[in-house]
C-alpha atoms as a PDB file:
ATOM      1  CA  MET A   1     -57.926 126.031 141.366  1.00  0.00           C
ATOM      2  CA  LEU A   2     -58.924 128.510 138.649  1.00  0.00           C
ATOM      3  CA  LYS A   3     -55.376 129.832 138.651  1.00  0.00           C
ATOM      4  CA  ASN A   4     -53.945 126.332 137.940  1.00  0.00           C
ATOM      5  CA  THR A   5     -56.340 125.892 134.989  1.00  0.00           C
ATOM      6  CA  PHE A   6     -55.178 129.156 133.384  1.00  0.00           C
ATOM      7  CA  LEU A   7     -51.548 128.130 133.846  1.00  0.00           C
ATOM      8  CA  LYS A   8     -52.180 124.784 132.148  1.00  0.00           C
ATOM      9  CA  LEU A   9     -54.053 126.285 129.159  1.00  0.00           C
ATOM     10  CA  PRO A  10     -50.911 127.362 127.209  1.00  0.00           C
ATOM     11  CA  ILE A  11     -49.375 123.918 127.778  1.00  0.00           C
ATOM     12  CA  MET A  12     -52.549 122.177 126.544  1.00  0.00           C
ATOM     13  CA  LEU A  13     -52.662 124.390 123.436  1.00  0.00           C
ATOM     14  CA  SER A  14     -49.023 123.663 122.690  1.00  0.00           C
ATOM     15  CA  LEU A  15     -49.657 119.918 122.950  1.00  0.00           C
ATOM     16  CA  ALA A  16     -52.669 120.163 120.637  1.00  0.00           C
ATOM     17  CA  ILE A  17     -50.647 122.083 118.019  1.00  0.00           C
ATOM     18  CA  ALA A  18     -47.811 119.573 118.266  1.00  0.00           C
ATOM     19  CA  ALA A  19     -50.263 116.694 117.783  1.00  0.00           C
ATOM     20  CA  LEU A  20     -51.701 118.307 114.642  1.00  0.00           C
ATOM     21  CA  ALA A  21     -48.232 118.961 113.242  1.00  0.00           C
ATOM     22  CA  SER A  22     -47.146 115.357 113.800  1.00  0.00           C
ATOM     23  CA  THR A  23     -50.286 114.075 112.061  1.00  0.00           C
ATOM     24  CA  SER A  24     -49.501 115.981 108.870  1.00  0.00           C
ATOM     25  CA  THR A  25     -45.960 114.576 108.764  1.00  0.00           C
ATOM     26  CA  GLN A  26     -47.425 111.061 108.845  1.00  0.00           C
ATOM     27  CA  ALA A  27     -49.678 111.675 105.824  1.00  0.00           C
ATOM     28  CA  GLN A  28     -49.470 109.072 103.098  1.00  0.00           C
ATOM     29  CA  LEU A  29     -50.214 108.945  99.408  1.00  0.00           C
ATOM     30  CA  LEU A  30     -53.380 107.212  98.288  1.00  0.00           C
ATOM     31  CA  SER A  31     -52.927 103.664  97.143  1.00  0.00           C
ATOM     32  CA  HIS A  32     -55.353 101.991  94.757  1.00  0.00           C
ATOM     33  CA  LYS A  33     -55.730  99.366  92.069  1.00  0.00           C
ATOM     34  CA  ASP A  34     -56.275 100.213  88.415  1.00  0.00           C
ATOM     35  CA  LEU A  35     -57.300  98.103  85.445  1.00  0.00           C
ATOM     36  CA  THR A  36     -54.470  97.021  83.188  1.00  0.00           C
ATOM     37  CA  SER A  37     -54.882  97.192  79.436  1.00  0.00           C
ATOM     38  CA  SER A  38     -54.756  93.388  79.193  1.00  0.00           C
ATOM     39  CA  ILE A  39     -57.588  92.990  81.724  1.00  0.00           C
ATOM     40  CA  ALA A  40     -59.641  95.659  79.924  1.00  0.00           C
ATOM     41  CA  MET A  41     -59.045  93.926  76.576  1.00  0.00           C
ATOM     42  CA  SER A  42     -60.020  90.555  78.023  1.00  0.00           C
ATOM     43  CA  ILE A  43     -63.286  92.002  79.380  1.00  0.00           C
ATOM     44  CA  ALA A  44     -64.129  93.588  76.019  1.00  0.00           C
ATOM     45  CA  GLU A  45     -63.172  90.535  73.956  1.00  0.00           C
ATOM     46  CA  THR A  46     -65.176  88.192  76.178  1.00  0.00           C
ATOM     47  CA  ALA A  47     -68.239  90.456  76.019  1.00  0.00           C
ATOM     48  CA  VAL A  48     -68.110  90.635  72.204  1.00  0.00           C
ATOM     49  CA  THR A  49     -67.502  86.880  71.858  1.00  0.00           C
ATOM     50  CA  THR A  50     -70.287  86.012  74.303  1.00  0.00           C
ATOM     51  CA  CYS A  51     -72.849  88.114  72.455  1.00  0.00           C
ATOM     52  CA  LYS A  52     -71.630  86.922  69.046  1.00  0.00           C
ATOM     53  CA  GLY A  53     -72.115  83.336  70.250  1.00  0.00           C
ATOM     54  CA  ASN A  54     -75.747  84.268  70.886  1.00  0.00           C
ATOM     55  CA  GLY A  55     -76.117  85.795  67.417  1.00  0.00           C
ATOM     56  CA  ILE A  56     -75.845  89.373  68.691  1.00  0.00           C
ATOM     57  CA  ASN A  57     -73.351  91.973  67.479  1.00  0.00           C
ATOM     58  CA  ILE A  58     -72.341  94.597  70.039  1.00  0.00           C
ATOM     59  CA  SER A  59     -69.841  97.348  70.582  1.00  0.00           C
ATOM     60  CA  VAL A  60     -68.044  97.464  73.952  1.00  0.00           C
ATOM     61  CA  THR A  61     -66.246 100.137  75.932  1.00  0.00           C
ATOM     62  CA  VAL A  62     -64.184  99.650  79.079  1.00  0.00           C
ATOM     63  CA  VAL A  63     -63.392 102.748  81.138  1.00  0.00           C
ATOM     64  CA  GLY A  64     -60.899 103.116  83.959  1.00  0.00           C
ATOM     65  CA  ARG A  65     -61.093 104.545  87.448  1.00  0.00           C
ATOM     66  CA  ASN A  66     -61.407 108.136  86.195  1.00  0.00           C
ATOM     67  CA  GLY A  67     -63.907 107.320  83.452  1.00  0.00           C
ATOM     68  CA  GLU A  68     -61.245 107.404  80.726  1.00  0.00           C
ATOM     69  CA  ILE A  69     -61.633 104.995  77.813  1.00  0.00           C
ATOM     70  CA  LEU A  70     -59.193 102.086  78.095  1.00  0.00           C
ATOM     71  CA  VAL A  71     -60.586  99.855  75.341  1.00  0.00           C
ATOM     72  CA  GLN A  72     -63.315 100.427  72.777  1.00  0.00           C
ATOM     73  CA  VAL A  73     -64.348  97.868  70.168  1.00  0.00           C
ATOM     74  CA  ARG A  74     -66.952  98.339  67.485  1.00  0.00           C
ATOM     75  CA  GLY A  75     -68.477  94.968  66.815  1.00  0.00           C
ATOM     76  CA  ASP A  76     -69.040  93.649  63.309  1.00  0.00           C
ATOM     77  CA  ASN A  77     -72.194  94.977  61.660  1.00  0.00           C
ATOM     78  CA  THR A  78     -73.070  97.357  64.489  1.00  0.00           C
ATOM     79  CA  GLY A  79     -74.409 100.849  64.014  1.00  0.00           C
ATOM     80  CA  PRO A  80     -72.148 103.835  64.547  1.00  0.00           C
ATOM     81  CA  HIS A  81     -74.214 104.950  67.557  1.00  0.00           C
ATOM     82  CA  THR A  82     -73.250 101.791  69.455  1.00  0.00           C
ATOM     83  CA  MET A  83     -69.759 103.152  70.147  1.00  0.00           C
ATOM     84  CA  GLU A  84     -71.018 106.255  71.946  1.00  0.00           C
ATOM     85  CA  ASN A  85     -73.819 104.368  73.645  1.00  0.00           C
ATOM     86  CA  SER A  86     -71.478 101.683  75.026  1.00  0.00           C
ATOM     87  CA  MET A  87     -69.115 104.372  76.321  1.00  0.00           C
ATOM     88  CA  ARG A  88     -71.925 106.239  78.065  1.00  0.00           C
ATOM     89  CA  LYS A  89     -73.183 103.042  79.696  1.00  0.00           C
ATOM     90  CA  ALA A  90     -69.672 102.208  80.946  1.00  0.00           C
ATOM     91  CA  TYR A  91     -69.122 105.772  82.180  1.00  0.00           C
ATOM     92  CA  THR A  92     -72.494 105.825  83.970  1.00  0.00           C
ATOM     93  CA  ALA A  93     -71.766 102.503  85.678  1.00  0.00           C
ATOM     94  CA  ARG A  94     -68.330 103.746  86.780  1.00  0.00           C
ATOM     95  CA  THR A  95     -69.549 107.167  87.883  1.00  0.00           C
ATOM     96  CA  PHE A  96     -72.483 105.928  89.977  1.00  0.00           C
ATOM     97  CA  ARG A  97     -70.719 102.699  91.028  1.00  0.00           C
ATOM     98  CA  SER A  98     -73.798 100.720  90.022  1.00  0.00           C
ATOM     99  CA  PRO A  99     -75.321  99.185  86.895  1.00  0.00           C
ATOM    100  CA  SER A 100     -76.389 101.770  84.327  1.00  0.00           C
ATOM    101  CA  GLY A 101     -79.866 100.248  84.509  1.00  0.00           C
ATOM    102  CA  ASP A 102     -80.124 101.557  88.077  1.00  0.00           C
ATOM    103  CA  THR A 103     -79.935 105.058  86.618  1.00  0.00           C
ATOM    104  CA  GLU A 104     -82.859 104.187  84.362  1.00  0.00           C
ATOM    105  CA  THR A 105     -84.849 103.155  87.447  1.00  0.00           C
ATOM    106  CA  ARG A 106     -83.850 106.315  89.314  1.00  0.00           C
ATOM    107  CA  LEU A 107     -85.045 108.434  86.400  1.00  0.00           C
ATOM    108  CA  GLN A 108     -88.359 106.560  86.195  1.00  0.00           C
ATOM    109  CA  ASN A 109     -88.889 107.089  89.934  1.00  0.00           C
ATOM    110  CA  ASN A 110     -87.823 110.738  89.775  1.00  0.00           C
ATOM    111  CA  PRO A 111     -88.255 112.388  86.345  1.00  0.00           C
ATOM    112  CA  ALA A 112     -86.496 115.482  87.741  1.00  0.00           C
ATOM    113  CA  PHE A 113     -83.307 113.448  88.446  1.00  0.00           C
ATOM    114  CA  ALA A 114     -80.812 116.224  87.713  1.00  0.00           C
ATOM    115  CA  LEU A 115     -77.677 114.088  87.296  1.00  0.00           C
ATOM    116  CA  ILE A 116     -79.070 112.630  84.070  1.00  0.00           C
ATOM    117  CA  HIS A 117     -78.100 115.910  82.388  1.00  0.00           C
ATOM    118  CA  LEU A 118     -74.366 115.477  83.060  1.00  0.00           C
ATOM    119  CA  ASN A 119     -72.136 114.694  80.082  1.00  0.00           C
ATOM    120  CA  ASN A 120     -71.835 111.006  79.205  1.00  0.00           C
ATOM    121  CA  ILE A 121     -74.546 109.846  81.633  1.00  0.00           C
ATOM    122  CA  ILE A 122     -77.248 107.598  80.169  1.00  0.00           C
ATOM    123  CA  ALA A 123     -80.240 105.852  81.675  1.00  0.00           C
ATOM    124  CA  ASN A 124     -80.065 102.541  79.774  1.00  0.00           C
ATOM    125  CA  ARG A 125     -79.207  99.004  80.832  1.00  0.00           C
ATOM    126  CA  GLY A 126     -76.023  97.453  79.544  1.00  0.00           C
ATOM    127  CA  GLY A 127     -73.274  98.945  81.719  1.00  0.00           C
ATOM    128  CA  LEU A 128     -71.739  97.444  84.864  1.00  0.00           C
ATOM    129  CA  PRO A 129     -69.154  98.749  87.316  1.00  0.00           C
ATOM    130  CA  ILE A 130     -65.867  96.871  87.608  1.00  0.00           C
ATOM    131  CA  LYS A 131     -64.917  96.387  91.241  1.00  0.00           C
ATOM    132  CA  ALA A 132     -61.862  95.244  93.159  1.00  0.00           C
ATOM    133  CA  GLY A 133     -63.464  94.358  96.466  1.00  0.00           C
ATOM    134  CA  ASP A 134     -65.608  97.364  97.403  1.00  0.00           C
ATOM    135  CA  ASP A 135     -63.539  99.753  95.267  1.00  0.00           C
ATOM    136  CA  THR A 136     -64.980 100.655  91.852  1.00  0.00           C
ATOM    137  CA  ILE A 137     -62.010 100.706  89.495  1.00  0.00           C
ATOM    138  CA  GLY A 138     -63.805 101.005  86.156  1.00  0.00           C
ATOM    139  CA  GLY A 139     -66.893 100.287  84.140  1.00  0.00           C
ATOM    140  CA  VAL A 140     -67.877  98.350  81.044  1.00  0.00           C
ATOM    141  CA  GLY A 141     -70.768  98.978  78.700  1.00  0.00           C
ATOM    142  CA  ALA A 142     -72.185  97.307  75.613  1.00  0.00           C
ATOM    143  CA  SER A 143     -74.608  98.449  72.949  1.00  0.00           C
ATOM    144  CA  GLY A 144     -76.144  96.733  69.964  1.00  0.00           C
ATOM    145  CA  ALA A 145     -78.245  93.940  71.445  1.00  0.00           C
ATOM    146  CA  PRO A 146     -82.012  94.128  71.007  1.00  0.00           C
ATOM    147  CA  SER A 147     -82.349  94.931  74.730  1.00  0.00           C
ATOM    148  CA  GLY A 148     -80.187  96.279  77.532  1.00  0.00           C
ATOM    149  CA  ASP A 149     -80.465  93.084  79.562  1.00  0.00           C
ATOM    150  CA  LYS A 150     -78.720  91.192  76.744  1.00  0.00           C
ATOM    151  CA  ASP A 151     -75.979  93.867  76.578  1.00  0.00           C
ATOM    152  CA  GLU A 152     -75.609  93.569  80.358  1.00  0.00           C
ATOM    153  CA  ALA A 153     -75.349  89.770  80.257  1.00  0.00           C
ATOM    154  CA  CYS A 154     -72.459  90.013  77.807  1.00  0.00           C
ATOM    155  CA  VAL A 155     -70.503  92.579  79.840  1.00  0.00           C
ATOM    156  CA  LYS A 156     -71.111  90.491  82.974  1.00  0.00           C
ATOM    157  CA  ALA A 157     -69.484  87.554  81.171  1.00  0.00           C
ATOM    158  CA  GLY A 158     -66.494  89.796  80.479  1.00  0.00           C
ATOM    159  CA  ILE A 159     -66.174  90.802  84.132  1.00  0.00           C
ATOM    160  CA  ASP A 160     -66.653  87.200  85.284  1.00  0.00           C
ATOM    161  CA  LYS A 161     -63.800  86.124  82.986  1.00  0.00           C
ATOM    162  CA  VAL A 162     -61.304  88.308  84.892  1.00  0.00           C
ATOM    163  CA  ALA A 163     -62.908  88.125  88.360  1.00  0.00           C
ATOM    164  CA  SER A 164     -59.971  86.244  89.881  1.00  0.00           C
ATOM    165  CA  LEU A 165     -57.627  89.085  88.804  1.00  0.00           C
ATOM    166  CA  LEU A 166     -59.703  91.799  90.459  1.00  0.00           C
ATOM    167  CA  ASN A 167     -59.007  90.839  94.082  1.00  0.00           C
END
């Protein structure tokens, strides 16, 4: 019996190697959705218009899947810092796949939260991830409102405007 097992071992190894080789030949490229410039512009325009309708001037940034800026709008009568702040909120929301306000909560719960020291990360409300199903394909952030919850409400309106296109 032991002799038969040793005779079968080279055959079993050959089959295993063949199975691994066939798996690599069946490899496929990744497939994913990305934001188009028109969707990004619609999100930004809706966010600015929504806040303006409430008497609030904001700047908005929409980032893509890799955190790259797709659209950035400086709202009328906003401070120069609002451009950078909106970008950092959008980038944080995209990077962590959650609202930028969640990062604020994480930092409050853990003042030693090391990721806060990464470039372009900010712990302020006003940024939301943009999702296609469960896949985070971008982020949008606003700055200029008197509070982050008002910034967040405006960017949510922008995402809601294009929700049917994100499926």
